Short mmCIF file of C-alpha atoms and ligand atoms in Angstrom, two decimals:
data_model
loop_
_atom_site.label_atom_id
_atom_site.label_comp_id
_atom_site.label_asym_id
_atom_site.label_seq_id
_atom_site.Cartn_x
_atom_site.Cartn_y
_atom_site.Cartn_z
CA UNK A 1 0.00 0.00 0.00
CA UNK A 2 1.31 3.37 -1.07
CA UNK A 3 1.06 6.48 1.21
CA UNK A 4 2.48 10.16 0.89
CA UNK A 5 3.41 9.89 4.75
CA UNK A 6 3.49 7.23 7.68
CA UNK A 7 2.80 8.60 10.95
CA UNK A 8 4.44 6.36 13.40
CA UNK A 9 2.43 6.07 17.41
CA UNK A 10 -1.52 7.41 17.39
CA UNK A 11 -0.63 9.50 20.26
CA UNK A 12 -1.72 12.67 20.98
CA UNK A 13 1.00 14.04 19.24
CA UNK A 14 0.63 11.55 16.32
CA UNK A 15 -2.78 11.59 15.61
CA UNK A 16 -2.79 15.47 15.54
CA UNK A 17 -0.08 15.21 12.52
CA UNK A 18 -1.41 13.02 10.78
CA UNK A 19 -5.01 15.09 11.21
CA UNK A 20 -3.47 18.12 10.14
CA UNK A 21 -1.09 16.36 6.72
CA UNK A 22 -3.98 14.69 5.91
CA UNK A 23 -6.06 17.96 5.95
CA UNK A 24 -3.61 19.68 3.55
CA UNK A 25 -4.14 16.99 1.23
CA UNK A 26 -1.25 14.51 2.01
CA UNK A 27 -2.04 10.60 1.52
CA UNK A 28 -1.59 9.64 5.06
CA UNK A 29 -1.10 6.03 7.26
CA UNK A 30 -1.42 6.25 11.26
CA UNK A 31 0.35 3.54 12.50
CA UNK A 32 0.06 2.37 15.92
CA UNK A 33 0.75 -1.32 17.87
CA UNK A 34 -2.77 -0.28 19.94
CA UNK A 35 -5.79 1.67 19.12
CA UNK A 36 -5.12 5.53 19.07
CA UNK A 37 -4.24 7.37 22.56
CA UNK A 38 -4.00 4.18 24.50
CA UNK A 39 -0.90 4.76 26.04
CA UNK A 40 0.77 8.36 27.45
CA UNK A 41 -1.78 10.05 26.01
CA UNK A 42 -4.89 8.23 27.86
CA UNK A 43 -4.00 8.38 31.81
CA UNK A 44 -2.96 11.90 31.88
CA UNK A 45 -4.28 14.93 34.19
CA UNK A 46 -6.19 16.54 31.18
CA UNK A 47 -4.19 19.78 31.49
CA UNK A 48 -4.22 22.44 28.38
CA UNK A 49 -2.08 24.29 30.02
CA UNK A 50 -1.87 27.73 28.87
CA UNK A 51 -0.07 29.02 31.66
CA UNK A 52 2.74 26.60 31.88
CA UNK A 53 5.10 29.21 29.25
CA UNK A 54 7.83 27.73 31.68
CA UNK A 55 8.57 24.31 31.36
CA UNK A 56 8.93 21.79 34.41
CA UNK A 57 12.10 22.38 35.71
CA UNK A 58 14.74 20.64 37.71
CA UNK A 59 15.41 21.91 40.94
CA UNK A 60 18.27 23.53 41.96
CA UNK A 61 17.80 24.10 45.78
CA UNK A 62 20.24 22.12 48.05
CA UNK A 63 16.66 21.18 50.31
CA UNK A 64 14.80 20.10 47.65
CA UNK A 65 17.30 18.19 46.61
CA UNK A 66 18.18 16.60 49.94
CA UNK A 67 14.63 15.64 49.98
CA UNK A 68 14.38 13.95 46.87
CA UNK A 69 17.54 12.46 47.35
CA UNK A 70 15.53 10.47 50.46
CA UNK A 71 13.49 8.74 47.96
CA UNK A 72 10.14 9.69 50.07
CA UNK A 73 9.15 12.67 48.73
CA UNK A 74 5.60 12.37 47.17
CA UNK A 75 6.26 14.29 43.71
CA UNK A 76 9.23 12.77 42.90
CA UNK A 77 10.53 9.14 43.47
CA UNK A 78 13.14 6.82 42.10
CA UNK A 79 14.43 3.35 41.10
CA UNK A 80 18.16 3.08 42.27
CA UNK A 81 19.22 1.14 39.15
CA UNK A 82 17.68 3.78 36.71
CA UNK A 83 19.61 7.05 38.30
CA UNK A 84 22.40 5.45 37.75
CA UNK A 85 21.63 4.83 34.21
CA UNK A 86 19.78 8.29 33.68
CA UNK A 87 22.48 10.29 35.09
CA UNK A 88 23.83 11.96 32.28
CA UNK A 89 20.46 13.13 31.44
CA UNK A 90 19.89 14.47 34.47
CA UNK A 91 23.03 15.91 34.59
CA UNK A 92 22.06 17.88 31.49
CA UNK A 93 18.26 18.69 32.84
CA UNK A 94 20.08 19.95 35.70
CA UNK A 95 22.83 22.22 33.89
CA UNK A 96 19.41 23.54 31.51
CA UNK A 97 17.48 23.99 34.56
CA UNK A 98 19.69 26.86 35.53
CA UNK A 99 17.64 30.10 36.53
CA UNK A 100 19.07 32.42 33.18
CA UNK A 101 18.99 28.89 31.21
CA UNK A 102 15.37 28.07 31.79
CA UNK A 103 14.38 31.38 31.12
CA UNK A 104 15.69 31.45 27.67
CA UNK A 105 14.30 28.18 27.28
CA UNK A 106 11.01 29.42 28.33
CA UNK A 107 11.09 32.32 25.54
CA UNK A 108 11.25 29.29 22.72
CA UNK A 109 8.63 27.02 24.92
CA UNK A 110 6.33 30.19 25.17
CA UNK A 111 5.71 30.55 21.28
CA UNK A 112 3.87 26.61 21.31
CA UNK A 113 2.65 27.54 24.40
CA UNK A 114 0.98 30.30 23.24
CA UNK A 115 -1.05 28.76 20.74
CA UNK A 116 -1.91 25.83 22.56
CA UNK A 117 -5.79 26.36 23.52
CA UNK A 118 -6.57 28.06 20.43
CA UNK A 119 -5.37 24.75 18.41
CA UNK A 120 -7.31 22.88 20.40
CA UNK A 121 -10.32 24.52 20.45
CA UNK A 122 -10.12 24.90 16.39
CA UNK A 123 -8.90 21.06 15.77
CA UNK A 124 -11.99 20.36 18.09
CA UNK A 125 -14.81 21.96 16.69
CA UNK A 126 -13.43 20.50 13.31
CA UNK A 127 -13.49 16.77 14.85
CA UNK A 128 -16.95 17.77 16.40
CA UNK A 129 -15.41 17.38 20.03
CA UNK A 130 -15.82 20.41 21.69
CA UNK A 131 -18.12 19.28 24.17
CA UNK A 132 -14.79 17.29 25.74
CA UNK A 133 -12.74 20.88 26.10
CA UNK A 134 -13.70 22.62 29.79
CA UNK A 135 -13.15 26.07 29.38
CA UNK A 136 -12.63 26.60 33.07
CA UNK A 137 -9.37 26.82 34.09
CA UNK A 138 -7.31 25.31 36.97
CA UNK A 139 -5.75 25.43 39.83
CA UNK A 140 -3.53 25.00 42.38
CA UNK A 141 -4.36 25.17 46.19
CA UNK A 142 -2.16 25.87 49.20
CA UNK A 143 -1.57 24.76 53.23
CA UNK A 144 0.78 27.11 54.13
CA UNK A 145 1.51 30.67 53.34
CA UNK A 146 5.09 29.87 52.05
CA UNK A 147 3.68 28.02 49.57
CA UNK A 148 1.22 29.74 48.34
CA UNK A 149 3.24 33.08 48.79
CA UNK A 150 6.27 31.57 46.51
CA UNK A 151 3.34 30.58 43.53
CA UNK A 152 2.24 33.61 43.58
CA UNK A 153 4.80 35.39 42.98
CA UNK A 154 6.02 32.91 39.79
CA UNK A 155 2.39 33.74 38.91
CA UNK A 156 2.80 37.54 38.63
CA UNK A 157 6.39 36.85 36.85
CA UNK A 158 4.58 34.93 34.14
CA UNK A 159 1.63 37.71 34.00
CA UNK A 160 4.99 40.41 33.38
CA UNK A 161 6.87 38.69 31.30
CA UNK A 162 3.73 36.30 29.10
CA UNK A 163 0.93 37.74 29.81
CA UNK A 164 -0.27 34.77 31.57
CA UNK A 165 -3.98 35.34 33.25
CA UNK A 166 -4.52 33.87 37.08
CA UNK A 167 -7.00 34.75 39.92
CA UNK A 168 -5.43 34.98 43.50
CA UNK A 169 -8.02 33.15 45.70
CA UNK A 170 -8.18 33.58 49.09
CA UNK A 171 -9.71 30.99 51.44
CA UNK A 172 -13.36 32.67 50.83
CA UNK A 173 -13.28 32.78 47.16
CA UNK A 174 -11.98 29.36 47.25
CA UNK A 175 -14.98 27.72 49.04
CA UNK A 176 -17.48 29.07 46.36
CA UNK A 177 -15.68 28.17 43.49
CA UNK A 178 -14.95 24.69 45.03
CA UNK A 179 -17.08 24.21 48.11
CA UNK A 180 -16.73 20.63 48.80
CA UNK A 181 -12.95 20.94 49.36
CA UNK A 182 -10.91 21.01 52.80
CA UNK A 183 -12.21 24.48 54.30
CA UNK A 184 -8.19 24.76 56.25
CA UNK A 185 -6.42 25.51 52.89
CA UNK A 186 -5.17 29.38 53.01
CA UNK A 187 -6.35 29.80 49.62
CA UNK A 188 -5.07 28.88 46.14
CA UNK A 189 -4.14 30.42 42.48
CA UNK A 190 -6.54 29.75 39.17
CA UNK A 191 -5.08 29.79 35.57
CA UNK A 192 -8.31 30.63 33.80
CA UNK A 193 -7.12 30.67 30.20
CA UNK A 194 -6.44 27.26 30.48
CA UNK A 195 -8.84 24.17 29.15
CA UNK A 196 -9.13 20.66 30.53
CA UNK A 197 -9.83 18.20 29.23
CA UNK A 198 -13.23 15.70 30.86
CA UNK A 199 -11.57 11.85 28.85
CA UNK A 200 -8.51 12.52 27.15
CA UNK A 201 -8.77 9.04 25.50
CA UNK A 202 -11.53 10.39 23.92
CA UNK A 203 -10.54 13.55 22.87
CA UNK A 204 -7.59 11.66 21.33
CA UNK A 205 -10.21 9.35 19.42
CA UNK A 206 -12.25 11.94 17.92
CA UNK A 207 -9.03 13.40 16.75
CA UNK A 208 -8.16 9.83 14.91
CA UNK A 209 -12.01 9.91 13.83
CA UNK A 210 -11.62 13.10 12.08
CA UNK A 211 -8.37 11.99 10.50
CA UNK A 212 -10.53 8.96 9.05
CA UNK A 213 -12.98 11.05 7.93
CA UNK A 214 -10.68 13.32 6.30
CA UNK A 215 -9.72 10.15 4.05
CA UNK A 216 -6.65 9.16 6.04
CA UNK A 217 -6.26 5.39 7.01
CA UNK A 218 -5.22 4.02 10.38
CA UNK A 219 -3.46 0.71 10.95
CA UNK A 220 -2.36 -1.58 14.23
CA UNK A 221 1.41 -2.22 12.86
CA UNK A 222 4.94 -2.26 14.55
CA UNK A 223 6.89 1.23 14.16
CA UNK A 224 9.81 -1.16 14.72
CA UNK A 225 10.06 -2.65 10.91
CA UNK A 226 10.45 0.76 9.91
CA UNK A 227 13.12 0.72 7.32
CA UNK A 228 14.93 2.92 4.67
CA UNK A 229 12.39 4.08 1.79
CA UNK A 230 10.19 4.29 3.89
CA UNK A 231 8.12 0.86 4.45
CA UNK A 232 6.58 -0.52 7.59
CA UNK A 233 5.01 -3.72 8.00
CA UNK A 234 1.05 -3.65 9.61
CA UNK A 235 -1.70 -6.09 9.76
CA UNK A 236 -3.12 -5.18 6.65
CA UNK A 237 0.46 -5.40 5.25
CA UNK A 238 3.76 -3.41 4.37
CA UNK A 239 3.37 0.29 4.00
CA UNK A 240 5.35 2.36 1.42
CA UNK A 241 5.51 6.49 1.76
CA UNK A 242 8.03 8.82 0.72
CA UNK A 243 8.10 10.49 4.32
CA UNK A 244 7.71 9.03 7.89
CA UNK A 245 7.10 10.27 11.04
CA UNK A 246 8.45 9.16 14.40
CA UNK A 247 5.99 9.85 17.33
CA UNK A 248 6.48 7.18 19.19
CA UNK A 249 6.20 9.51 22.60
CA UNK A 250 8.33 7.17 25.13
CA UNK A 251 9.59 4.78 22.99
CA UNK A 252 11.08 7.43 20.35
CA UNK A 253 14.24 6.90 22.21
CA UNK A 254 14.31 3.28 20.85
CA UNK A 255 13.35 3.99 17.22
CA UNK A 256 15.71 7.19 16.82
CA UNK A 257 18.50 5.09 18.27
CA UNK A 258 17.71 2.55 15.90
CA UNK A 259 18.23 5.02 13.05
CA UNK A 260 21.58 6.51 14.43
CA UNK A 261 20.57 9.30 16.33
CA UNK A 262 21.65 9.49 19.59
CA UNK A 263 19.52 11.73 21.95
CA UNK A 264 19.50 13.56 25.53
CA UNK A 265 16.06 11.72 26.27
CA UNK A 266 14.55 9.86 29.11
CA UNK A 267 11.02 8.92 30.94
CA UNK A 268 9.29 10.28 33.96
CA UNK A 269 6.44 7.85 35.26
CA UNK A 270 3.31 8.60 36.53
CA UNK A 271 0.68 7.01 38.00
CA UNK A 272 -2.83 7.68 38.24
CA UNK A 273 -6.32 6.31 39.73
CA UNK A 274 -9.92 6.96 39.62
CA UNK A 275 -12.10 7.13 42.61
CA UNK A 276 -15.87 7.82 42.96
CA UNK A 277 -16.69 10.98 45.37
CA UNK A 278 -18.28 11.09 48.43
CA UNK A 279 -22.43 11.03 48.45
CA UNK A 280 -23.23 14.24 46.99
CA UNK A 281 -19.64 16.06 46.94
CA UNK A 282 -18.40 17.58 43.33
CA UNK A 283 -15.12 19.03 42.23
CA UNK A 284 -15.10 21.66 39.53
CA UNK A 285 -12.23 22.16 38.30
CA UNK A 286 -8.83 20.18 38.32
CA UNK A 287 -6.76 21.16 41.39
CA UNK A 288 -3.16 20.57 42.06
CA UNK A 289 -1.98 20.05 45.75
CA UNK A 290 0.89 21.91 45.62
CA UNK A 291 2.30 20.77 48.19
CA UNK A 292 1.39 17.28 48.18
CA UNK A 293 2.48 16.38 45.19
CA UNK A 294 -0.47 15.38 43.72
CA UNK A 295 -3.43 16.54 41.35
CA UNK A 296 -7.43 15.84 41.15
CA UNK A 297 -9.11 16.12 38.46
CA UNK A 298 -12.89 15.41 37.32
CA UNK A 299 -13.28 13.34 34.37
CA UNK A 300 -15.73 11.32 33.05
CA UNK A 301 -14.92 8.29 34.47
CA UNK A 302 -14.37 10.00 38.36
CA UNK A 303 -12.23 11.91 40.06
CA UNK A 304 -9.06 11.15 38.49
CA UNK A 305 -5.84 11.21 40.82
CA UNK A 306 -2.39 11.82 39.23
CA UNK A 307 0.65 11.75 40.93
CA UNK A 308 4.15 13.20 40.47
CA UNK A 309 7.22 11.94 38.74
CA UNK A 310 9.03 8.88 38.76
CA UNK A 311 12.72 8.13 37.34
CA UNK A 312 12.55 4.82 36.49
CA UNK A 313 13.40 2.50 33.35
CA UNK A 314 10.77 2.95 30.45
CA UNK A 315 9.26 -0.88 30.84
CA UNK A 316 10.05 -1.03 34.53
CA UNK A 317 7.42 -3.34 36.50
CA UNK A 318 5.35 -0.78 38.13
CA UNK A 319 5.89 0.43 41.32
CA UNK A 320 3.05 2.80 42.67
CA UNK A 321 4.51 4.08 45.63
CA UNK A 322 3.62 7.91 45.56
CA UNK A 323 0.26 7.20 44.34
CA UNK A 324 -0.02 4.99 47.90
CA UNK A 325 1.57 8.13 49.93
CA UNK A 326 -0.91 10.46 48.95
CA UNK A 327 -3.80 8.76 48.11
CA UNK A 328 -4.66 9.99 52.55
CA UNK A 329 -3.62 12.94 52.06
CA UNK A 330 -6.17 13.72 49.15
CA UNK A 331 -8.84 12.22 50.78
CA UNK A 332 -8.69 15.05 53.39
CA UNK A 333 -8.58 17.45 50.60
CA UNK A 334 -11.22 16.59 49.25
CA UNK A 335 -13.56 13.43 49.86
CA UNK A 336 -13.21 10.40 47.86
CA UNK A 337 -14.88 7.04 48.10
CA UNK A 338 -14.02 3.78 46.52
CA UNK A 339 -11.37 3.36 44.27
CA UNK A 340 -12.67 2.65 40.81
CA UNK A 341 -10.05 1.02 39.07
CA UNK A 342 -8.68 -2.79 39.58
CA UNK A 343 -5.06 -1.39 39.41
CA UNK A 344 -2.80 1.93 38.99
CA UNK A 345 -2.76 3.27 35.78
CA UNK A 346 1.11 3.77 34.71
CA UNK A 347 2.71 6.40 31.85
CA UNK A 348 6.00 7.82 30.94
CA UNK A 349 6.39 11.39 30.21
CA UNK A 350 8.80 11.56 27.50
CA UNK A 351 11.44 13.99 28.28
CA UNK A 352 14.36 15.63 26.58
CA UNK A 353 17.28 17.56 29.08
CA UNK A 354 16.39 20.65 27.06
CA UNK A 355 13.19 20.61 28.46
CA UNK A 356 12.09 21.48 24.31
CA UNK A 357 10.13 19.23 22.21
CA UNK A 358 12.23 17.51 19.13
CA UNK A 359 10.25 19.18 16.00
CA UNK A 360 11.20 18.57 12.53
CA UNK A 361 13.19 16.90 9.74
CA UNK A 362 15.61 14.12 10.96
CA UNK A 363 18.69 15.46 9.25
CA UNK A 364 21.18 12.21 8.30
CA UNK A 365 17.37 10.88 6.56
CA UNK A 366 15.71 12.63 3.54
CA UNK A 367 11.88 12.14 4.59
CA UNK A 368 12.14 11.28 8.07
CA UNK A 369 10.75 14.05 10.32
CA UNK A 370 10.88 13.52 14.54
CA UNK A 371 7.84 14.69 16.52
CA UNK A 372 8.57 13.60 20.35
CA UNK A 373 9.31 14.73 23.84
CA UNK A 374 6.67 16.85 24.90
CA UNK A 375 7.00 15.72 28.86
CA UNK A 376 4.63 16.75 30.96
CA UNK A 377 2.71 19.10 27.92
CA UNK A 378 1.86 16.84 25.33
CA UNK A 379 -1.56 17.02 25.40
CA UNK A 380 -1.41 20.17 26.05
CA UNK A 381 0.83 20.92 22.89
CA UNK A 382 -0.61 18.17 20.60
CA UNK A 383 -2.18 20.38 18.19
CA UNK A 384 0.20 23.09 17.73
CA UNK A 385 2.74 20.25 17.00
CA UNK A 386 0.80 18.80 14.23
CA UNK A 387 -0.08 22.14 12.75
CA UNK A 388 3.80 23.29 12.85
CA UNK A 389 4.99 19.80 11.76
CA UNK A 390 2.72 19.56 8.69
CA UNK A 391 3.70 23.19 7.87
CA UNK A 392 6.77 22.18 7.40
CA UNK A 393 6.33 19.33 5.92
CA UNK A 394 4.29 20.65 2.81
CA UNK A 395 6.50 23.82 2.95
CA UNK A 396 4.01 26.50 4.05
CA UNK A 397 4.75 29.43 5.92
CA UNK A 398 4.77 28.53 10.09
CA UNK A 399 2.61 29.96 12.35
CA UNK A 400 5.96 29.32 14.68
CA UNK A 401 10.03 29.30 14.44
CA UNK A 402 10.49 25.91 14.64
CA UNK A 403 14.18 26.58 15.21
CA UNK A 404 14.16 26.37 18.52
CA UNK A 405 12.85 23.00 18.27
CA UNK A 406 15.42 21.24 15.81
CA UNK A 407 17.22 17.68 16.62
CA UNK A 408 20.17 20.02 15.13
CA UNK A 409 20.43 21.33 18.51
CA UNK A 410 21.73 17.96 19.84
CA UNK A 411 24.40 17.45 17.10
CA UNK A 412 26.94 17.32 18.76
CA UNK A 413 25.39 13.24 20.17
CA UNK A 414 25.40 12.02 16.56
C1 FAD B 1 0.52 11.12 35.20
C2 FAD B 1 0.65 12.01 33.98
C3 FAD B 1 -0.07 13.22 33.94
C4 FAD B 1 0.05 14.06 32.82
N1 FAD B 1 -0.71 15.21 32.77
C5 FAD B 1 -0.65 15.99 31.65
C6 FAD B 1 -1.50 17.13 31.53
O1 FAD B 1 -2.34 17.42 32.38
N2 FAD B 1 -1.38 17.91 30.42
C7 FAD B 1 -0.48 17.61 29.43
O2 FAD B 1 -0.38 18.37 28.46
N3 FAD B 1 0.30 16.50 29.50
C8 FAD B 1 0.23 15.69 30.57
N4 FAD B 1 1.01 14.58 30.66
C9 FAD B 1 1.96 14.30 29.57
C10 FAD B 1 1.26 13.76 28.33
O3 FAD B 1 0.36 12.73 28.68
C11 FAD B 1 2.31 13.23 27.33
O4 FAD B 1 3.27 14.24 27.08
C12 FAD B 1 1.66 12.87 26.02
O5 FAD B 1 0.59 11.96 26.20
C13 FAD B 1 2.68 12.28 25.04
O6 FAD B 1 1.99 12.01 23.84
P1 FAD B 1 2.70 11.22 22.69
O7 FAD B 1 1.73 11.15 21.55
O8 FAD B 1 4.04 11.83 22.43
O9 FAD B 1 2.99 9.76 23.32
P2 FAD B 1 1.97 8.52 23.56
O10 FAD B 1 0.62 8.98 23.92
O11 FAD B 1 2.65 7.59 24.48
O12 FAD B 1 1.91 7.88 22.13
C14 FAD B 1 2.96 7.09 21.60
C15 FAD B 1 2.33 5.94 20.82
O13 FAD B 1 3.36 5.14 20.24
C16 FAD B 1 2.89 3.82 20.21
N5 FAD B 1 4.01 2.88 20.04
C17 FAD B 1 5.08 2.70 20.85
N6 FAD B 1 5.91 1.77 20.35
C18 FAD B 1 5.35 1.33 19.18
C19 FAD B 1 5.73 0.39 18.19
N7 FAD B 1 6.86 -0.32 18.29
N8 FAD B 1 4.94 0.23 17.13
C20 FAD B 1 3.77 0.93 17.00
N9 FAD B 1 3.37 1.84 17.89
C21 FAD B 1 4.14 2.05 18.98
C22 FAD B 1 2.18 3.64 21.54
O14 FAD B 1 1.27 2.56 21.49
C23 FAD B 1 1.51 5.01 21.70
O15 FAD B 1 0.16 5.00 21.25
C24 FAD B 1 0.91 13.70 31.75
C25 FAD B 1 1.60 12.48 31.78
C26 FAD B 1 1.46 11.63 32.88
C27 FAD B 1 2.19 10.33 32.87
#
């Protein structure tokens, strides 16, 4: 079967390329070894994040540190063996994470940011799947006046230098926008440009519908037979196209290493669980414990706990101890029942030590083009991705420098 383009992983990330080639008239094949956003993109905290112009950073302060170092902390956790393995990585994530470092980072991150509730919102009401964007906002809520006193202030820095909207709530204002929550917190912060999402599954679904309906073709195949020219072998049988596209979120690592690229990239797990509420109890919006470590969110299925980060090999067995350390301490923010799921839910946020996304044309390849590493914003920056990466692609003018985003930048590791 002949294609103008394979799109390698139905991610997020994936299935908004392909939506967006195939809508600018490219023959296009989705190829995927599940159904479309089954893996990263399903068990995520819904987040368009709007206000996150600054990506997640590592951090520099001797405490922190310390802390994490202890292995107990809720929001971030490790496996011994994979530190040891990922330390050159973080090493690097470190070095970038560097207060005049991250900020120019954030000036590159800020231009996909920017655009990132707008593309959803448009690539939505195309696929007929607005009703799954929440045009609420979020937010995070605080125990202690440090806390909340140290957010707000990297709140107003992001109003001054991005223009980033937020509402300072104080304990009052709090209660009536979320009134079954713990009535002790001091008060909290709300990003109210920012969308979430109610089933990102499905939102990711309706994108792969819309693909179909544009006339592309999706296909359960192995992005590992990839090969020169470029073929890949599916169910329905081998695939030719004259371009391909790796978005194989976590497991790009594998399939760029494959093709002799070798990359700053590794995987921070997450776990997540859904758990009905209390008799008649609600919560409105999505709200990160800041200090816990933790978020709740309201999705269709319940209220949908993620937890933090944890450094650990990509097909580790899972190991859900933060979700067990805060699973009490949410239920006194807010009160949940019975858990609804048989077992954690585990993804990998795939990470480069630039903190950047890898957009654009693998260079050592004529047709191969790399779409991966959006961390802890892919869903947040699916659309924009598949809008710029298309651009490109069919050589129209980009709403965004993808510059910035270039493998180029890592040259220098093959
Ligand atoms: C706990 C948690 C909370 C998060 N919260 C948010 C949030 O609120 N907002 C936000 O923006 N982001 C969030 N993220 C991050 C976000 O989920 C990811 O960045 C995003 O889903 C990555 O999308 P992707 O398409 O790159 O990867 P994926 O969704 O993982 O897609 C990659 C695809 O490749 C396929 N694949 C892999 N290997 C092969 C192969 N050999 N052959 C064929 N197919 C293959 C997989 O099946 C998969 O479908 C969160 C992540 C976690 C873990």
């Amino acid at each position: 079967m002949k294609f103008d383009t394979v799109v390698l992983g139905a991610g997020i990330v994936g299935v908004c390329i392909a939506a967006h080639l195939q809508k600018r008239g490219r023959q296009v094949a989705l190829v995927d070894r599940k159904l479309p956003g089954n893996e990263t993109s399903f068990g995520n905290a819904g987040l368009i994040q709007r206000e996150g112009v600054y990506p997640y950073a590592f951090p520099r302060g001797l405490g922190t540190l310390l802390r994490y170092a202890r292995n107990q902390s809720p929001d971030v956790r490790y496996h011994a063996d994979a530190i040891l393995k990922t330390a050159p990585f973080l090493w690097q994530y470190w070095r970038n994470s560097h207060p005049t470092r991250h900020a120019a980072i954030a000036k590159s991150y800020a231009t996909l940011i920017e655009h990132c509730v707008s593309e959803h919102r448009a690539l939505a009401a195309e696929a007929g799947a607005s009703a799954l964007l929440r045009p609420i906002g979020w937010m995070k809520v605080f125990r202690t006046a440090a806390a909340h006193d140290a957010e707000t202030r990297l709140a107003e820095r992001w109003h001054r230098e991005y223009e980033v909207e937020f509402e300072a709530l104080d304990a009052a204002r709090l209660q009536q926008l979320e009134p079954d929550l713990d009535r002790t917190l001091l008060g909290g912060l709300r990003y109210p440009d920012s969308d979430s999402v109610s089933d990102p599954n499905a939102l990711v679904t309706a994108y792969a519908r819309y693909f179909e309906a544009l006339g592309g073709r999706f296909f359960i195949g192995d992005a590992d037979t990839l090969r020169d020219g470029w073929q890949v072998d599916t169910e329905a049988g081998t695939i030719s196209a004259s371009s391909a596209v790796v978005a194989l979120g976590p497991w790009s690592e594998r399939a760029s290493t494959r093709l002799g690229y070798r990359l700053p990239l590794a995987v921070k797990r997450g776990y997540h669980m859904h758990y009905a509420p209390q008799g008649t109890a609600r919560l409105n919006h999505p709200v990160l414990d800041a200090e816990g470590g933790y978020l709740l969110a309201p999705m269709a299925r319940g209220i949908r706990l993620t937890t933090g980060a944890e450094i650990a090999d990509l097909e580790a067995p899972k190991t859900p101890t933060q979700l067990a350390a805060v699973e009490p301490v949410a239920r006194t923010l807010f009160p949940l029942g019975k858990r609804l799921d048989d077992e954690p839910w585990m993804g990998r946020r795939p990470c480069t030590a630039d903190m950047l996304p890898i957009i654009g044309p693998a260079k050592k390849h004529p047709g191969l083009w790399f779409a991966f590493g959006h961390a802890h914003h892919g869903l947040t920056l699916g659309p924009i991705t598949g809008r710029l990466l298309a651009e490109m692609m069919t050589g129209e003018a980009t709403l965004v420098d993808p510059r910035p985003f270039s493998v180029e930048r890592f040259a220098r590791h093959g």
